[in-house]
Amino acid sequence: RGYGATLYTYNLEVFDLTWFDRDPSELSALLVAQAEVKADPKIRVATAAYLDFLARGGRIRFQELGPDLIRRHLLEGRPILTGLSATYLYECAREVEVDGRLYYDSVKGEPTGHFVVAHGYDVETDSVLVADPLHEHAFGSHNYRVGMVRLLGAIMMGVLTYDGNLLVLEPPPGGAT
């Protein structure tokens, strides 16, 4: 549909930061080379998905994660789909999967990743407006505000579950199609 897509990654398991000092066209080759020498199935699955994203015209970048990066995109009207740590965002117990469902268990559980859409910014309260598909969580609503510092922490903690990233979609010139 003509949208531009830029993924800001913080996943050091898959990406080496020195890769971002090179020409962006080299990224695919580096990902392929890494997949050939690392046996970890998670890295191989993630690599295949990143290669598909790049092949479809997506861009993968690294930029220091901070309030200015989030504010800039939101204030320019670009929502951000972000992978983050639900465990950190909601301040809840880690979770364990039983029969395909997740249950809180602070002892047996693992951190849980999640995706939300940051779609606005409140300058006065330094908070981000979030649309969240999950209906049962600490904020009690699909739409809520979360402090910038808390959101940044949740995004960075998301690297534990391969979810530490920001996906910024940019409408095509002339508007959405």
Backbone as numpy.savetxt, mean C-alpha at the origin, in Angstrom:
# Nx Ny Nz CAx CAy CAz Cx Cy Cz
-8.48 2.31 -19.50 -9.29 3.52 -19.50 -8.45 4.79 -19.50
-7.17 4.63 -19.67 -6.32 5.80 -19.79 -5.76 6.35 -18.50
-6.05 5.73 -17.37 -5.53 6.21 -16.10 -4.03 5.93 -16.02
-3.31 6.81 -15.34 -1.93 6.55 -14.99 -1.92 5.90 -13.62
-0.96 5.03 -13.36 -0.89 4.34 -12.07 0.55 4.33 -11.59
0.77 4.92 -10.42 2.10 4.94 -9.81 2.01 4.26 -8.45
2.85 3.26 -8.26 2.92 2.55 -7.00 4.18 2.99 -6.27
4.01 3.53 -5.07 5.14 3.85 -4.20 5.29 2.67 -3.26
6.44 2.00 -3.33 6.62 0.80 -2.53 7.59 1.04 -1.37
7.36 0.29 -0.30 8.24 0.31 0.87 8.63 -1.12 1.25
8.47 -2.04 0.30 8.71 -3.45 0.53 10.16 -3.79 0.20
11.00 -3.81 1.21 12.41 -4.09 1.02 12.69 -5.57 0.83
11.69 -6.42 1.04 11.85 -7.84 0.73 11.92 -8.05 -0.77
11.22 -7.24 -1.53 11.16 -7.39 -2.98 12.05 -6.38 -3.69
12.10 -5.15 -3.21 12.83 -4.09 -3.91 14.05 -3.64 -3.12
15.17 -3.50 -3.82 16.36 -2.92 -3.23 16.32 -1.43 -3.54
16.55 -0.60 -2.56 16.45 0.85 -2.77 17.41 1.37 -3.83
18.54 0.69 -4.04 19.48 1.15 -5.07 18.89 1.00 -6.47
17.88 0.17 -6.64 17.24 0.00 -7.95 16.56 1.29 -8.41
16.18 2.12 -7.47 15.45 3.34 -7.81 16.38 4.49 -8.19
17.69 4.27 -8.07 18.68 5.25 -8.54 18.97 5.07 -10.02
18.45 4.01 -10.61 18.71 3.68 -12.01 17.56 4.14 -12.89
17.71 3.92 -14.18 16.65 4.20 -15.13 15.47 3.29 -14.80
14.25 3.83 -14.70 13.08 3.00 -14.37 12.86 1.82 -15.31
13.37 1.92 -16.54 13.19 0.82 -17.49 13.97 -0.43 -17.08
14.93 -0.32 -16.17 15.72 -1.46 -15.71 15.01 -2.28 -14.63
13.95 -1.76 -14.07 13.31 -2.40 -12.92 12.83 -3.82 -13.23
12.21 -4.03 -14.37 11.72 -5.36 -14.72 12.85 -6.38 -14.76
13.96 -6.02 -15.38 15.10 -6.95 -15.48 15.65 -7.29 -14.09
15.70 -6.31 -13.21 16.18 -6.56 -11.85 15.24 -7.49 -11.09
13.94 -7.29 -11.27 12.97 -8.18 -10.61 13.11 -9.61 -11.12
13.26 -9.79 -12.44 13.43 -11.12 -13.03 14.71 -11.77 -12.50
15.81 -11.03 -12.47 17.08 -11.56 -11.98 16.96 -12.00 -10.53
16.28 -11.22 -9.72 16.11 -11.57 -8.32 15.28 -12.85 -8.17
14.19 -12.97 -8.95 13.33 -14.15 -8.87 14.07 -15.42 -9.25
15.07 -15.28 -10.11 15.84 -16.45 -10.54 16.78 -16.97 -9.44
17.16 -16.12 -8.51 18.11 -16.54 -7.48 17.50 -16.70 -6.09
16.26 -16.27 -5.90 15.61 -16.41 -4.60 14.48 -17.43 -4.70
14.47 -18.37 -3.77 13.49 -19.46 -3.83 12.20 -19.15 -3.08
12.15 -18.07 -2.33 10.98 -17.74 -1.51 9.74 -17.60 -2.40
8.72 -18.45 -2.20 7.53 -18.38 -3.07 6.79 -17.05 -2.97
6.82 -16.39 -1.81 6.15 -15.09 -1.69 6.80 -14.06 -2.60
8.13 -14.08 -2.67 8.83 -13.13 -3.53 8.51 -13.43 -4.99
8.43 -14.69 -5.35 8.13 -15.05 -6.74 6.72 -14.63 -7.14
5.75 -14.83 -6.27 4.37 -14.42 -6.56 4.30 -12.89 -6.66
4.90 -12.20 -5.71 4.90 -10.74 -5.73 5.60 -10.23 -6.98
6.72 -10.85 -7.34 7.46 -10.43 -8.53 6.61 -10.55 -9.78
5.92 -11.67 -9.93 5.06 -11.86 -11.10 3.99 -10.77 -11.18
3.42 -10.41 -10.04 2.39 -9.36 -10.02 3.00 -8.00 -10.37
4.18 -7.69 -9.83 4.82 -6.42 -10.14 5.20 -6.35 -11.62
5.69 -7.46 -12.19 6.04 -7.48 -13.60 4.82 -7.25 -14.48
3.69 -7.85 -14.11 2.45 -7.63 -14.85 2.04 -6.16 -14.77
2.12 -5.58 -13.59 1.78 -4.17 -13.40 2.64 -3.28 -14.30
3.95 -3.54 -14.33 4.85 -2.75 -15.16 4.55 -2.95 -16.64
4.26 -4.18 -17.04 3.97 -4.48 -18.44 2.71 -3.77 -18.92
1.79 -3.49 -18.00 0.55 -2.80 -18.35 0.68 -1.28 -18.27
1.89 -0.80 -18.06 2.12 0.65 -18.06 2.21 1.29 -16.70
2.12 0.50 -15.64 2.25 1.06 -14.29 3.68 1.48 -14.00
3.84 2.37 -13.05 5.15 2.85 -12.63 5.35 2.48 -11.17
6.55 2.04 -10.83 6.88 1.73 -9.44 8.00 2.66 -9.03
7.79 3.34 -7.93 8.75 4.34 -7.45 8.99 4.16 -5.96
10.09 4.71 -5.52 10.33 4.86 -4.09 10.47 6.34 -3.83
9.76 6.82 -2.84 9.92 8.19 -2.35 9.72 8.11 -0.85
10.51 8.84 -0.13 10.40 8.85 1.33 8.94 8.99 1.74
8.47 8.09 2.58 7.09 8.16 3.05 6.99 9.20 4.16
6.18 10.20 3.92 5.99 11.25 4.91 4.71 11.99 4.62
4.32 12.87 5.52 3.08 13.61 5.35 2.98 14.36 4.03
4.10 14.93 3.56 4.05 15.72 2.33 3.65 14.89 1.12
4.12 13.66 1.04 3.76 12.78 -0.09 2.25 12.52 -0.09
1.71 12.19 1.07 0.27 11.91 1.18 -0.54 13.19 0.89
-0.18 14.26 1.56 -0.91 15.53 1.39 -0.93 15.98 -0.07
0.23 15.91 -0.73 0.33 16.39 -2.12 -0.69 15.70 -3.02
-0.75 14.39 -2.95 -1.68 13.67 -3.81 -3.14 13.96 -3.44
-3.43 13.97 -2.15 -4.81 14.20 -1.73 -5.27 15.62 -2.03
-4.41 16.59 -1.80 -4.79 17.97 -2.07 -4.91 18.25 -3.56
-4.27 17.44 -4.40 -4.41 17.56 -5.84 -5.55 16.69 -6.39
-6.34 16.11 -5.47 -7.53 15.37 -5.87 -7.28 13.95 -6.35
-6.13 13.37 -5.98 -5.82 12.00 -6.38 -5.95 11.08 -5.17
-6.99 10.25 -5.14 -7.12 9.29 -4.04 -5.96 8.29 -4.07
-5.70 7.71 -2.91 -4.59 6.77 -2.76 -5.14 5.46 -2.20
-4.99 4.39 -2.96 -5.28 3.05 -2.44 -4.02 2.61 -1.74
-4.12 2.35 -0.45 -2.92 2.01 0.30 -3.07 0.68 1.01
-2.00 -0.11 0.90 -1.89 -1.34 1.67 -1.20 -1.00 2.97
-1.76 -1.50 4.06 -1.23 -1.15 5.36 -1.50 -2.26 6.37
-1.07 -2.06 7.57 -1.31 -3.02 8.64 -2.63 -2.70 9.34
-3.61 -3.59 9.18 -4.88 -3.42 9.90 -4.64 -3.57 11.40
-3.74 -4.45 11.77 -3.44 -4.66 13.18 -3.00 -3.35 13.83
-2.14 -2.61 13.15 -1.66 -1.34 13.69 -2.72 -0.25 13.58
-3.34 -0.13 12.42 -4.34 0.92 12.20 -5.46 0.85 13.23
-5.98 -0.35 13.45 -7.13 -0.52 14.36 -6.72 -0.77 15.81
-5.41 -0.89 16.07 -4.93 -1.22 17.41 -5.63 -2.44 17.96
-5.66 -3.50 17.14 -6.36 -4.73 17.54 -5.35 -5.86 17.71
-5.84 -6.96 18.24 -5.01 -8.15 18.40 -4.63 -8.70 17.03
-3.54 -9.42 16.99 -3.18 -10.13 15.76 -4.27 -11.17 15.49
-4.24 -11.73 14.29 -5.33 -12.62 13.90 -4.82 -13.97 13.44
-5.66 -14.96 13.61 -5.38 -16.32 13.17 -6.52 -16.76 12.26
-6.18 -17.51 11.20 -7.19 -17.99 10.27 -7.63 -19.40 10.65
-8.95 -19.57 10.76 -9.53 -20.87 11.05 -10.69 -21.07 10.07
-10.62 -22.12 9.29 -11.66 -22.43 8.31 -11.99 -21.24 7.41
-10.97 -20.54 6.97 -11.16 -19.43 6.04 -11.63 -18.13 6.66
-11.78 -18.08 7.97 -12.18 -16.84 8.66 -11.08 -16.41 9.60
-10.96 -15.09 9.79 -9.96 -14.55 10.70 -10.57 -14.31 12.07
-9.82 -14.68 13.11 -10.24 -14.47 14.49 -9.09 -13.82 15.25
-9.45 -12.93 16.18 -8.43 -12.30 17.01 -7.83 -13.33 17.95
-6.51 -13.36 18.02 -5.81 -14.22 18.96 -4.43 -13.60 19.16
-4.26 -12.91 20.26 -3.02 -12.16 20.49 -1.81 -13.07 20.66
-2.03 -14.34 20.96 -0.92 -15.27 21.17 -0.57 -16.02 19.88
-1.55 -16.65 19.26 -1.31 -17.45 18.05 -1.32 -16.61 16.78
-1.90 -15.43 16.83 -2.15 -14.65 15.63 -0.93 -14.04 14.97
-1.17 -13.57 13.75 -0.17 -12.89 12.93 -0.71 -11.50 12.59
0.18 -10.55 12.30 -0.30 -9.24 11.84 -1.10 -9.42 10.55
-2.11 -8.58 10.37 -2.98 -8.68 9.20 -2.86 -7.42 8.35
-2.72 -7.65 7.04 -2.69 -6.54 6.10 -4.10 -6.19 5.65
-4.24 -5.02 5.07 -5.56 -4.53 4.65 -5.36 -3.40 3.64
-6.38 -3.10 2.87 -6.34 -2.00 1.92 -7.47 -1.03 2.20
-7.15 0.25 2.15 -8.14 1.31 2.31 -7.86 2.37 1.25
-8.81 3.28 1.06 -8.62 4.39 0.13 -8.57 5.69 0.93
-7.43 6.37 0.84 -7.32 7.72 1.42 -7.84 8.66 0.33
-8.86 9.46 0.68 -9.51 10.26 -0.37 -9.67 11.73 -0.03
-9.12 12.15 1.07 -9.21 13.57 1.42 -8.28 13.88 2.58
-8.06 15.17 2.76 -7.17 15.61 3.82 -7.76 16.82 4.51
-7.77 16.80 5.85 -8.27 17.90 6.65 -7.06 18.65 7.22
-6.83 19.85 6.69 -5.66 20.65 7.07 -5.71 21.02 8.55
-6.88 21.37 9.05 -7.00 21.84 10.43 -6.66 20.77 11.46
-7.01 19.52 11.19 -6.77 18.45 12.15 -5.62 17.53 11.75
-4.98 17.80 10.60 -3.93 16.95 10.06 -4.38 15.48 10.03
-5.61 15.30 9.52 -6.14 13.94 9.44 -6.52 13.62 8.00
-6.53 12.34 7.72 -6.82 11.82 6.39 -8.21 11.19 6.40
-8.98 11.48 5.35 -10.30 10.87 5.20 -10.10 9.52 4.53
-10.68 8.49 5.13 -10.46 7.11 4.68 -11.78 6.45 4.34
-11.80 5.76 3.21 -12.91 4.87 2.85 -12.40 3.45 3.04
-13.11 2.68 3.82 -12.65 1.36 4.25 -13.71 0.32 3.94
-13.40 -0.71 3.15 -14.42 -1.71 2.83 -14.78 -2.61 4.01
-13.93 -2.67 5.02 -14.20 -3.53 6.17 -15.27 -2.90 7.04
-16.26 -3.68 7.43 -17.37 -3.10 8.21 -17.20 -3.30 9.71
-16.36 -4.23 10.14 -16.18 -4.45 11.57 -14.74 -4.09 11.95
-14.58 -2.90 12.51 -13.26 -2.47 12.94 -13.40 -1.38 13.99
-12.27 -0.91 14.48 -12.26 0.03 15.60 -12.96 1.35 15.32
-13.05 1.79 14.06 -13.64 3.09 13.77 -15.15 3.01 13.56
-15.69 1.79 13.38 -17.14 1.60 13.34 -17.87 2.15 12.13
-17.16 2.51 11.08 -17.80 3.09 9.90 -16.93 2.79 8.67
-17.56 2.81 7.50 -16.79 2.65 6.27 -16.01 3.91 5.93
-16.41 5.04 6.48 -15.73 6.31 6.24 -15.36 6.93 7.58
-14.09 7.30 7.72 -13.64 7.87 8.98 -12.39 8.71 8.73
-11.97 9.41 9.77 -10.74 10.19 9.75 -9.71 9.47 10.61
-8.48 9.53 10.14 -7.39 8.97 10.94 -6.24 9.98 10.90
-5.57 10.14 12.02 -4.46 11.08 12.09 -3.35 10.70 11.12
-2.69 11.69 10.58 -1.63 11.45 9.60 -0.54 10.53 10.16
-0.11 10.76 11.38 0.96 9.97 11.97 0.54 8.51 12.09
-0.69 8.27 12.51 -1.19 6.89 12.64 -1.24 6.20 11.27
-1.72 6.93 10.25 -1.78 6.35 8.91 -0.39 6.00 8.40
0.56 6.90 8.57 1.93 6.63 8.12 2.51 5.41 8.83
2.27 5.29 10.12 2.73 4.12 10.86 2.11 2.83 10.34
0.81 2.87 10.05 0.12 1.69 9.55 0.65 1.28 8.18
0.96 2.26 7.34 1.52 1.94 6.02 2.88 1.28 6.18
3.75 1.87 7.01 5.08 1.29 7.19 5.02 -0.09 7.85
4.12 -0.28 8.80 3.98 -1.59 9.43 3.41 -2.61 8.44
2.78 -2.12 7.38 2.22 -3.01 6.37 3.28 -3.81 5.63
4.54 -3.42 5.71 5.58 -4.20 5.03 5.68 -5.61 5.60
5.22 -5.81 6.83 5.25 -7.16 7.42 4.39 -8.15 6.64
3.36 -7.63 5.97 2.43 -8.49 5.24 2.44 -8.19 3.74
3.52 -7.62 3.24 3.68 -7.25 1.83 2.67 -6.19 1.40
2.15 -5.41 2.34 1.13 -4.42 2.04 1.60 -2.98 2.18
2.85 -2.72 2.42 3.33 -1.36 2.63 3.52 -0.63 1.31
2.46 -0.03 0.80 2.56 0.67 -0.47 1.44 1.68 -0.63
1.62 2.54 -1.63 0.61 3.52 -2.01 0.39 3.37 -3.50
-0.85 3.24 -3.94 -1.16 3.22 -5.36 -1.96 4.48 -5.68
-1.34 5.33 -6.50 -1.97 6.60 -6.86 -2.44 6.47 -8.30
-3.75 6.66 -8.50 -4.33 6.64 -9.84 -4.53 8.06 -10.32
-4.11 8.32 -11.53 -4.21 9.65 -12.10 -5.15 9.61 -13.30
-6.23 10.37 -13.25 -7.17 10.38 -14.38 -6.48 10.78 -15.68
-6.96 10.25 -16.78 -6.35 10.63 -18.06 -6.58 12.11 -18.36
-5.75 12.68 -19.22 -5.97 14.08 -19.60 -7.40 14.25 -20.13
-8.05 15.28 -19.66 -9.43 15.52 -20.09 -10.46 14.84 -19.20
-10.04 14.12 -18.17 -10.97 13.50 -17.23 -11.13 12.00 -17.44
-11.87 11.39 -16.54 -12.08 9.95 -16.55 -12.88 9.53 -17.77
-12.60 8.30 -18.23 -13.35 7.73 -19.34 -14.20 6.59 -18.86
